[in-house]
């Protein structure tokens, strides 16, 4: 099934390069191009893409505000994932975009195969935690404005809290399953319940919340954090 991609960048050369990379036998198709955030919002409603590659620095409405408006809109008939594009790997605006609901971000010098892989990841409803640059960015900015732990955090079972810590460490479902000696299906169920209890849309927002609430700390060992918790039966 072809993945429909909308390009939002104010540089026409960048859009042409991205179009060439995306449509080079990748199973993806560019369904529209926008030179600013306002046009991107309009085209999402018109073209109904699966994924928007959204630049941050754009005229009129920037990529951050466009992302916020799109992902908070209640009238979109077709769900869309936003993948942010940036020149700098530690751009505070990107962290704000993750909080707004973006599914992840990429540097503009990302390899073509990594770009296509990222599009496929967010198109199927997952969030782009890898590569580790995303985790570094979250660690950099999540504690700049500490938030009180949401009441929903207390609703997590000890096992769900363990899974959330590992998700915040950037581990995939398969890696979490190996770490906790669980099946991948069980881990997927735990992640789904965690997202529902915390009221977040994807893994990235769950990771941001985990850092802001102090459940995980920058530089902390994931395994040590788990070891500090009371042991619980598998499952």
Short mmCIF file of the C-alpha atoms (twelve columns), coordinates in Angstrom:
data_MODEL
# 
_entry.id   MODEL 
# 
loop_
_atom_site.group_PDB 
_atom_site.id 
_atom_site.type_symbol 
_atom_site.label_atom_id 
_atom_site.label_alt_id 
_atom_site.label_comp_id 
_atom_site.label_asym_id 
_atom_site.label_seq_id 
_atom_site.Cartn_x 
_atom_site.Cartn_y 
_atom_site.Cartn_z 
_atom_site.pdbx_PDB_model_num 
ATOM 1   C CA . UNK A 1   0.000   0.000   0.000  1 
ATOM 2   C CA . UNK A 2   1.482   3.350   -1.065 1 
ATOM 3   C CA . UNK A 3   2.279   5.794   1.742  1 
ATOM 4   C CA . UNK A 4   1.126   9.315   0.879  1 
ATOM 5   C CA . UNK A 5   3.621   11.986  1.963  1 
ATOM 6   C CA . UNK A 6   3.206   15.769  2.119  1 
ATOM 7   C CA . UNK A 7   6.357   17.923  2.002  1 
ATOM 8   C CA . UNK A 8   6.374   21.183  3.971  1 
ATOM 9   C CA . UNK A 9   9.556   23.237  3.491  1 
ATOM 10  C CA . UNK A 10  10.079  26.802  2.325  1 
ATOM 11  C CA . UNK A 11  13.050  25.851  0.118  1 
ATOM 12  C CA . UNK A 12  11.990  24.502  -3.255 1 
ATOM 13  C CA . UNK A 13  15.361  22.803  -3.783 1 
ATOM 14  C CA . UNK A 14  14.948  20.874  -0.523 1 
ATOM 15  C CA . UNK A 15  11.449  19.799  -1.537 1 
ATOM 16  C CA . UNK A 16  12.691  18.573  -4.914 1 
ATOM 17  C CA . UNK A 17  15.491  16.591  -3.293 1 
ATOM 18  C CA . UNK A 18  13.104  15.048  -0.780 1 
ATOM 19  C CA . UNK A 19  10.629  14.176  -3.528 1 
ATOM 20  C CA . UNK A 20  13.354  12.423  -5.502 1 
ATOM 21  C CA . UNK A 21  14.485  10.417  -2.492 1 
ATOM 22  C CA . UNK A 22  10.987  9.453   -1.403 1 
ATOM 23  C CA . UNK A 23  9.674   8.425   -4.808 1 
ATOM 24  C CA . UNK A 24  12.719  6.392   -5.813 1 
ATOM 25  C CA . UNK A 25  11.065  2.969   -5.590 1 
ATOM 26  C CA . UNK A 26  10.326  3.309   -1.876 1 
ATOM 27  C CA . UNK A 27  6.601   2.542   -1.925 1 
ATOM 28  C CA . UNK A 28  5.920   6.171   -0.982 1 
ATOM 29  C CA . UNK A 29  4.409   8.941   -3.087 1 
ATOM 30  C CA . UNK A 30  4.487   12.709  -2.584 1 
ATOM 31  C CA . UNK A 31  0.889   13.957  -2.703 1 
ATOM 32  C CA . UNK A 32  1.636   17.660  -2.245 1 
ATOM 33  C CA . UNK A 33  4.156   20.363  -1.393 1 
ATOM 34  C CA . UNK A 34  3.796   23.391  0.860  1 
ATOM 35  C CA . UNK A 35  6.141   26.350  1.322  1 
ATOM 36  C CA . UNK A 36  4.763   27.415  4.716  1 
ATOM 37  C CA . UNK A 37  2.781   26.054  7.643  1 
ATOM 38  C CA . UNK A 38  -0.540  27.578  6.613  1 
ATOM 39  C CA . UNK A 39  -0.368  25.937  3.196  1 
ATOM 40  C CA . UNK A 40  0.617   22.651  4.847  1 
ATOM 41  C CA . UNK A 41  -2.500  22.722  7.037  1 
ATOM 42  C CA . UNK A 42  -4.719  23.422  4.027  1 
ATOM 43  C CA . UNK A 43  -3.104  20.687  1.944  1 
ATOM 44  C CA . UNK A 44  -3.440  18.095  4.708  1 
ATOM 45  C CA . UNK A 45  -7.197  18.610  4.611  1 
ATOM 46  C CA . UNK A 46  -7.241  18.577  0.805  1 
ATOM 47  C CA . UNK A 47  -4.790  15.769  -0.021 1 
ATOM 48  C CA . UNK A 48  -5.175  13.609  3.124  1 
ATOM 49  C CA . UNK A 49  -1.546  12.429  3.428  1 
ATOM 50  C CA . UNK A 50  -0.449  9.654   5.779  1 
ATOM 51  C CA . UNK A 51  2.741   11.481  6.788  1 
ATOM 52  C CA . UNK A 52  3.836   15.129  6.737  1 
ATOM 53  C CA . UNK A 53  7.553   15.915  6.529  1 
ATOM 54  C CA . UNK A 54  7.478   19.261  8.329  1 
ATOM 55  C CA . UNK A 55  10.293  21.806  8.393  1 
ATOM 56  C CA . UNK A 56  10.475  23.954  11.515 1 
ATOM 57  C CA . UNK A 57  11.640  27.309  10.164 1 
ATOM 58  C CA . UNK A 58  9.000   28.495  7.680  1 
ATOM 59  C CA . UNK A 59  7.302   31.852  7.004  1 
ATOM 60  C CA . UNK A 60  3.778   32.844  8.020  1 
ATOM 61  C CA . UNK A 61  3.006   29.850  10.263 1 
ATOM 62  C CA . UNK A 62  6.110   27.878  11.244 1 
ATOM 63  C CA . UNK A 63  6.290   24.100  11.371 1 
ATOM 64  C CA . UNK A 64  5.847   23.950  15.133 1 
ATOM 65  C CA . UNK A 65  2.579   25.885  15.142 1 
ATOM 66  C CA . UNK A 66  1.354   24.020  12.054 1 
ATOM 67  C CA . UNK A 67  2.055   20.718  13.814 1 
ATOM 68  C CA . UNK A 68  0.205   21.837  16.922 1 
ATOM 69  C CA . UNK A 69  -2.842  22.942  14.930 1 
ATOM 70  C CA . UNK A 70  -2.939  19.771  12.848 1 
ATOM 71  C CA . UNK A 71  -2.592  17.335  15.714 1 
ATOM 72  C CA . UNK A 72  -5.074  19.170  17.930 1 
ATOM 73  C CA . UNK A 73  -7.659  19.500  15.164 1 
ATOM 74  C CA . UNK A 74  -10.842 17.557  15.783 1 
ATOM 75  C CA . UNK A 75  -12.167 17.829  12.239 1 
ATOM 76  C CA . UNK A 76  -9.508  15.846  10.364 1 
ATOM 77  C CA . UNK A 77  -11.198 12.923  8.630  1 
ATOM 78  C CA . UNK A 78  -7.901  11.149  7.946  1 
ATOM 79  C CA . UNK A 79  -5.284  10.656  10.713 1 
ATOM 80  C CA . UNK A 80  -1.882  12.105  9.882  1 
ATOM 81  C CA . UNK A 81  1.574   11.636  11.416 1 
ATOM 82  C CA . UNK A 82  4.062   14.509  11.489 1 
ATOM 83  C CA . UNK A 83  7.780   13.880  11.088 1 
ATOM 84  C CA . UNK A 84  9.792   17.015  11.829 1 
ATOM 85  C CA . UNK A 85  12.804  18.034  9.738  1 
ATOM 86  C CA . UNK A 86  15.547  20.163  11.250 1 
ATOM 87  C CA . UNK A 87  19.086  21.296  10.538 1 
ATOM 88  C CA . UNK A 88  20.152  21.160  14.180 1 
ATOM 89  C CA . UNK A 89  20.060  18.017  16.317 1 
ATOM 90  C CA . UNK A 90  19.388  19.903  19.565 1 
ATOM 91  C CA . UNK A 91  16.774  22.430  18.532 1 
ATOM 92  C CA . UNK A 92  14.466  23.419  21.411 1 
ATOM 93  C CA . UNK A 93  11.659  23.836  18.904 1 
ATOM 94  C CA . UNK A 94  11.815  20.129  18.136 1 
ATOM 95  C CA . UNK A 95  11.165  19.246  21.760 1 
ATOM 96  C CA . UNK A 96  8.135   21.530  21.691 1 
ATOM 97  C CA . UNK A 97  7.004   19.736  18.551 1 
ATOM 98  C CA . UNK A 98  7.269   16.366  20.275 1 
ATOM 99  C CA . UNK A 99  5.127   17.686  23.090 1 
ATOM 100 C CA . UNK A 100 2.616   18.899  20.519 1 
ATOM 101 C CA . UNK A 101 2.301   15.361  19.224 1 
ATOM 102 C CA . UNK A 102 4.846   15.017  16.403 1 
ATOM 103 C CA . UNK A 103 5.870   11.419  15.894 1 
ATOM 104 C CA . UNK A 104 9.586   12.177  15.792 1 
ATOM 105 C CA . UNK A 105 12.206  14.132  13.925 1 
ATOM 106 C CA . UNK A 106 15.023  13.761  11.440 1 
ATOM 107 C CA . UNK A 107 18.035  15.811  10.489 1 
ATOM 108 C CA . UNK A 108 18.009  17.121  6.934  1 
ATOM 109 C CA . UNK A 109 21.238  15.255  6.191  1 
ATOM 110 C CA . UNK A 110 19.669  11.895  7.080  1 
ATOM 111 C CA . UNK A 111 20.599  9.087   4.692  1 
ATOM 112 C CA . UNK A 112 17.928  8.327   2.057  1 
ATOM 113 C CA . UNK A 113 17.299  4.811   3.362  1 
ATOM 114 C CA . UNK A 114 16.863  6.163   6.906  1 
ATOM 115 C CA . UNK A 115 14.433  8.812   5.673  1 
ATOM 116 C CA . UNK A 116 12.243  6.230   3.964  1 
ATOM 117 C CA . UNK A 117 12.459  3.902   6.966  1 
ATOM 118 C CA . UNK A 118 11.354  6.743   9.257  1 
ATOM 119 C CA . UNK A 119 8.376   7.523   7.043  1 
ATOM 120 C CA . UNK A 120 7.311   3.882   7.194  1 
ATOM 121 C CA . UNK A 121 7.698   3.813   10.983 1 
ATOM 122 C CA . UNK A 122 5.426   6.794   11.632 1 
ATOM 123 C CA . UNK A 123 2.982   5.783   8.875  1 
ATOM 124 C CA . UNK A 124 2.202   2.546   10.684 1 
ATOM 125 C CA . UNK A 125 1.460   4.469   13.881 1 
ATOM 126 C CA . UNK A 126 4.760   4.118   15.723 1 
ATOM 127 C CA . UNK A 127 6.953   6.934   16.971 1 
ATOM 128 C CA . UNK A 128 10.521  7.534   15.925 1 
ATOM 129 C CA . UNK A 129 12.538  7.120   19.125 1 
ATOM 130 C CA . UNK A 130 15.608  5.839   17.297 1 
ATOM 131 C CA . UNK A 131 18.165  7.011   16.445 1 
ATOM 132 C CA . UNK A 132 19.402  7.977   19.898 1 
ATOM 133 C CA . UNK A 133 19.474  11.649  18.961 1 
ATOM 134 C CA . UNK A 134 15.761  11.877  19.797 1 
ATOM 135 C CA . UNK A 135 16.385  10.557  23.293 1 
ATOM 136 C CA . UNK A 136 19.263  13.036  23.764 1 
ATOM 137 C CA . UNK A 137 17.001  15.894  22.761 1 
ATOM 138 C CA . UNK A 138 14.273  14.820  25.172 1 
ATOM 139 C CA . UNK A 139 16.846  14.529  27.967 1 
ATOM 140 C CA . UNK A 140 18.170  17.986  27.098 1 
ATOM 141 C CA . UNK A 141 14.866  19.820  27.307 1 
ATOM 142 C CA . UNK A 142 12.418  17.734  29.338 1 
ATOM 143 C CA . UNK A 143 13.716  18.938  32.693 1 
ATOM 144 C CA . UNK A 144 13.901  22.612  31.684 1 
ATOM 145 C CA . UNK A 145 10.278  23.038  32.792 1 
ATOM 146 C CA . UNK A 146 9.590   20.228  35.297 1 
ATOM 147 C CA . UNK A 147 5.986   19.165  35.481 1 
ATOM 148 C CA . UNK A 148 4.144   17.699  38.449 1 
ATOM 149 C CA . UNK A 149 3.629   13.949  37.991 1 
ATOM 150 C CA . UNK A 150 0.218   13.476  36.406 1 
ATOM 151 C CA . UNK A 151 -2.263  11.510  38.553 1 
ATOM 152 C CA . UNK A 152 -2.477  8.932   35.764 1 
ATOM 153 C CA . UNK A 153 1.120   7.921   36.424 1 
ATOM 154 C CA . UNK A 154 0.031   6.394   39.724 1 
ATOM 155 C CA . UNK A 155 -2.426  4.186   37.818 1 
ATOM 156 C CA . UNK A 156 0.395   2.283   36.126 1 
ATOM 157 C CA . UNK A 157 1.093   -1.175  37.500 1 
ATOM 158 C CA . UNK A 158 4.688   -1.896  38.590 1 
ATOM 159 C CA . UNK A 159 5.176   -3.868  35.359 1 
ATOM 160 C CA . UNK A 160 3.802   -1.031  33.235 1 
ATOM 161 C CA . UNK A 161 6.141   1.397   34.996 1 
ATOM 162 C CA . UNK A 162 9.058   -0.905  34.142 1 
ATOM 163 C CA . UNK A 163 8.000   -1.005  30.517 1 
ATOM 164 C CA . UNK A 164 7.684   2.798   30.404 1 
ATOM 165 C CA . UNK A 165 11.213  3.190   31.789 1 
ATOM 166 C CA . UNK A 166 12.543  0.922   29.061 1 
ATOM 167 C CA . UNK A 167 10.545  2.750   26.395 1 
ATOM 168 C CA . UNK A 168 12.134  5.978   27.683 1 
ATOM 169 C CA . UNK A 169 15.505  4.278   27.266 1 
ATOM 170 C CA . UNK A 170 14.805  3.946   23.550 1 
ATOM 171 C CA . UNK A 171 14.275  0.177   23.535 1 
ATOM 172 C CA . UNK A 172 12.040  -1.438  20.932 1 
ATOM 173 C CA . UNK A 173 9.227   -3.805  21.904 1 
ATOM 174 C CA . UNK A 174 11.434  -6.758  21.034 1 
ATOM 175 C CA . UNK A 175 14.284  -5.493  23.202 1 
ATOM 176 C CA . UNK A 176 11.899  -4.822  26.091 1 
ATOM 177 C CA . UNK A 177 10.514  -8.344  25.743 1 
ATOM 178 C CA . UNK A 178 14.030  -9.760  25.984 1 
ATOM 179 C CA . UNK A 179 14.922  -7.560  28.961 1 
ATOM 180 C CA . UNK A 180 11.799  -8.496  30.956 1 
ATOM 181 C CA . UNK A 181 11.509  -12.086 29.675 1 
ATOM 182 C CA . UNK A 182 8.092   -11.452 28.136 1 
ATOM 183 C CA . UNK A 183 6.579   -12.100 24.738 1 
ATOM 184 C CA . UNK A 184 6.554   -9.227  22.245 1 
ATOM 185 C CA . UNK A 185 2.757   -9.431  22.152 1 
ATOM 186 C CA . UNK A 186 2.625   -8.919  25.933 1 
ATOM 187 C CA . UNK A 187 4.909   -5.897  25.671 1 
ATOM 188 C CA . UNK A 188 2.703   -4.415  22.944 1 
ATOM 189 C CA . UNK A 189 -0.297  -4.838  25.227 1 
ATOM 190 C CA . UNK A 190 1.530   -3.116  28.093 1 
ATOM 191 C CA . UNK A 191 2.546   -0.200  25.838 1 
ATOM 192 C CA . UNK A 192 -1.017  0.188   24.576 1 
ATOM 193 C CA . UNK A 193 -2.335  0.301   28.141 1 
ATOM 194 C CA . UNK A 194 0.361   2.775   29.192 1 
ATOM 195 C CA . UNK A 195 -0.562  5.170   26.386 1 
ATOM 196 C CA . UNK A 196 -4.260  4.874   27.237 1 
ATOM 197 C CA . UNK A 197 -3.734  5.456   30.968 1 
ATOM 198 C CA . UNK A 198 -1.434  8.436   30.421 1 
ATOM 199 C CA . UNK A 199 -3.684  9.926   27.742 1 
ATOM 200 C CA . UNK A 200 -0.852  10.301  25.222 1 
ATOM 201 C CA . UNK A 201 -0.927  9.506   21.507 1 
ATOM 202 C CA . UNK A 202 2.365   7.669   21.056 1 
ATOM 203 C CA . UNK A 203 5.661   6.499   22.551 1 
ATOM 204 C CA . UNK A 204 7.406   9.838   22.097 1 
ATOM 205 C CA . UNK A 205 4.856   11.696  24.219 1 
ATOM 206 C CA . UNK A 206 5.054   8.929   26.827 1 
ATOM 207 C CA . UNK A 207 8.841   9.362   26.976 1 
ATOM 208 C CA . UNK A 208 8.522   13.138  27.348 1 
ATOM 209 C CA . UNK A 209 6.045   12.656  30.195 1 
ATOM 210 C CA . UNK A 210 8.342   10.107  31.891 1 
ATOM 211 C CA . UNK A 211 11.214  12.598  31.938 1 
ATOM 212 C CA . UNK A 212 9.091   15.578  32.951 1 
ATOM 213 C CA . UNK A 213 7.517   13.639  35.805 1 
ATOM 214 C CA . UNK A 214 10.904  12.484  37.098 1 
ATOM 215 C CA . UNK A 215 10.240  8.791   36.470 1 
ATOM 216 C CA . UNK A 216 13.417  8.720   34.386 1 
ATOM 217 C CA . UNK A 217 16.430  11.009  34.620 1 
ATOM 218 C CA . UNK A 218 18.996  12.000  31.979 1 
ATOM 219 C CA . UNK A 219 22.003  9.696   32.050 1 
ATOM 220 C CA . UNK A 220 20.392  7.197   34.440 1 
ATOM 221 C CA . UNK A 221 20.906  3.508   33.819 1 
ATOM 222 C CA . UNK A 222 17.673  1.938   32.653 1 
ATOM 223 C CA . UNK A 223 18.460  -1.426  34.188 1 
ATOM 224 C CA . UNK A 224 19.415  0.165   37.504 1 
ATOM 225 C CA . UNK A 225 16.168  2.168   37.531 1 
ATOM 226 C CA . UNK A 226 14.258  -1.057  37.073 1 
ATOM 227 C CA . UNK A 227 16.294  -2.845  39.685 1 
ATOM 228 C CA . UNK A 228 15.389  -0.196  42.242 1 
ATOM 229 C CA . UNK A 229 11.711  -1.064  41.944 1 
ATOM 230 C CA . UNK A 230 10.053  -3.935  43.843 1 
ATOM 231 C CA . UNK A 231 10.151  -7.161  41.853 1 
ATOM 232 C CA . UNK A 232 6.938   -8.209  40.155 1 
ATOM 233 C CA . UNK A 233 5.839   -11.439 38.497 1 
ATOM 234 C CA . UNK A 234 6.329   -11.625 34.742 1 
ATOM 235 C CA . UNK A 235 3.402   -10.420 32.631 1 
# 
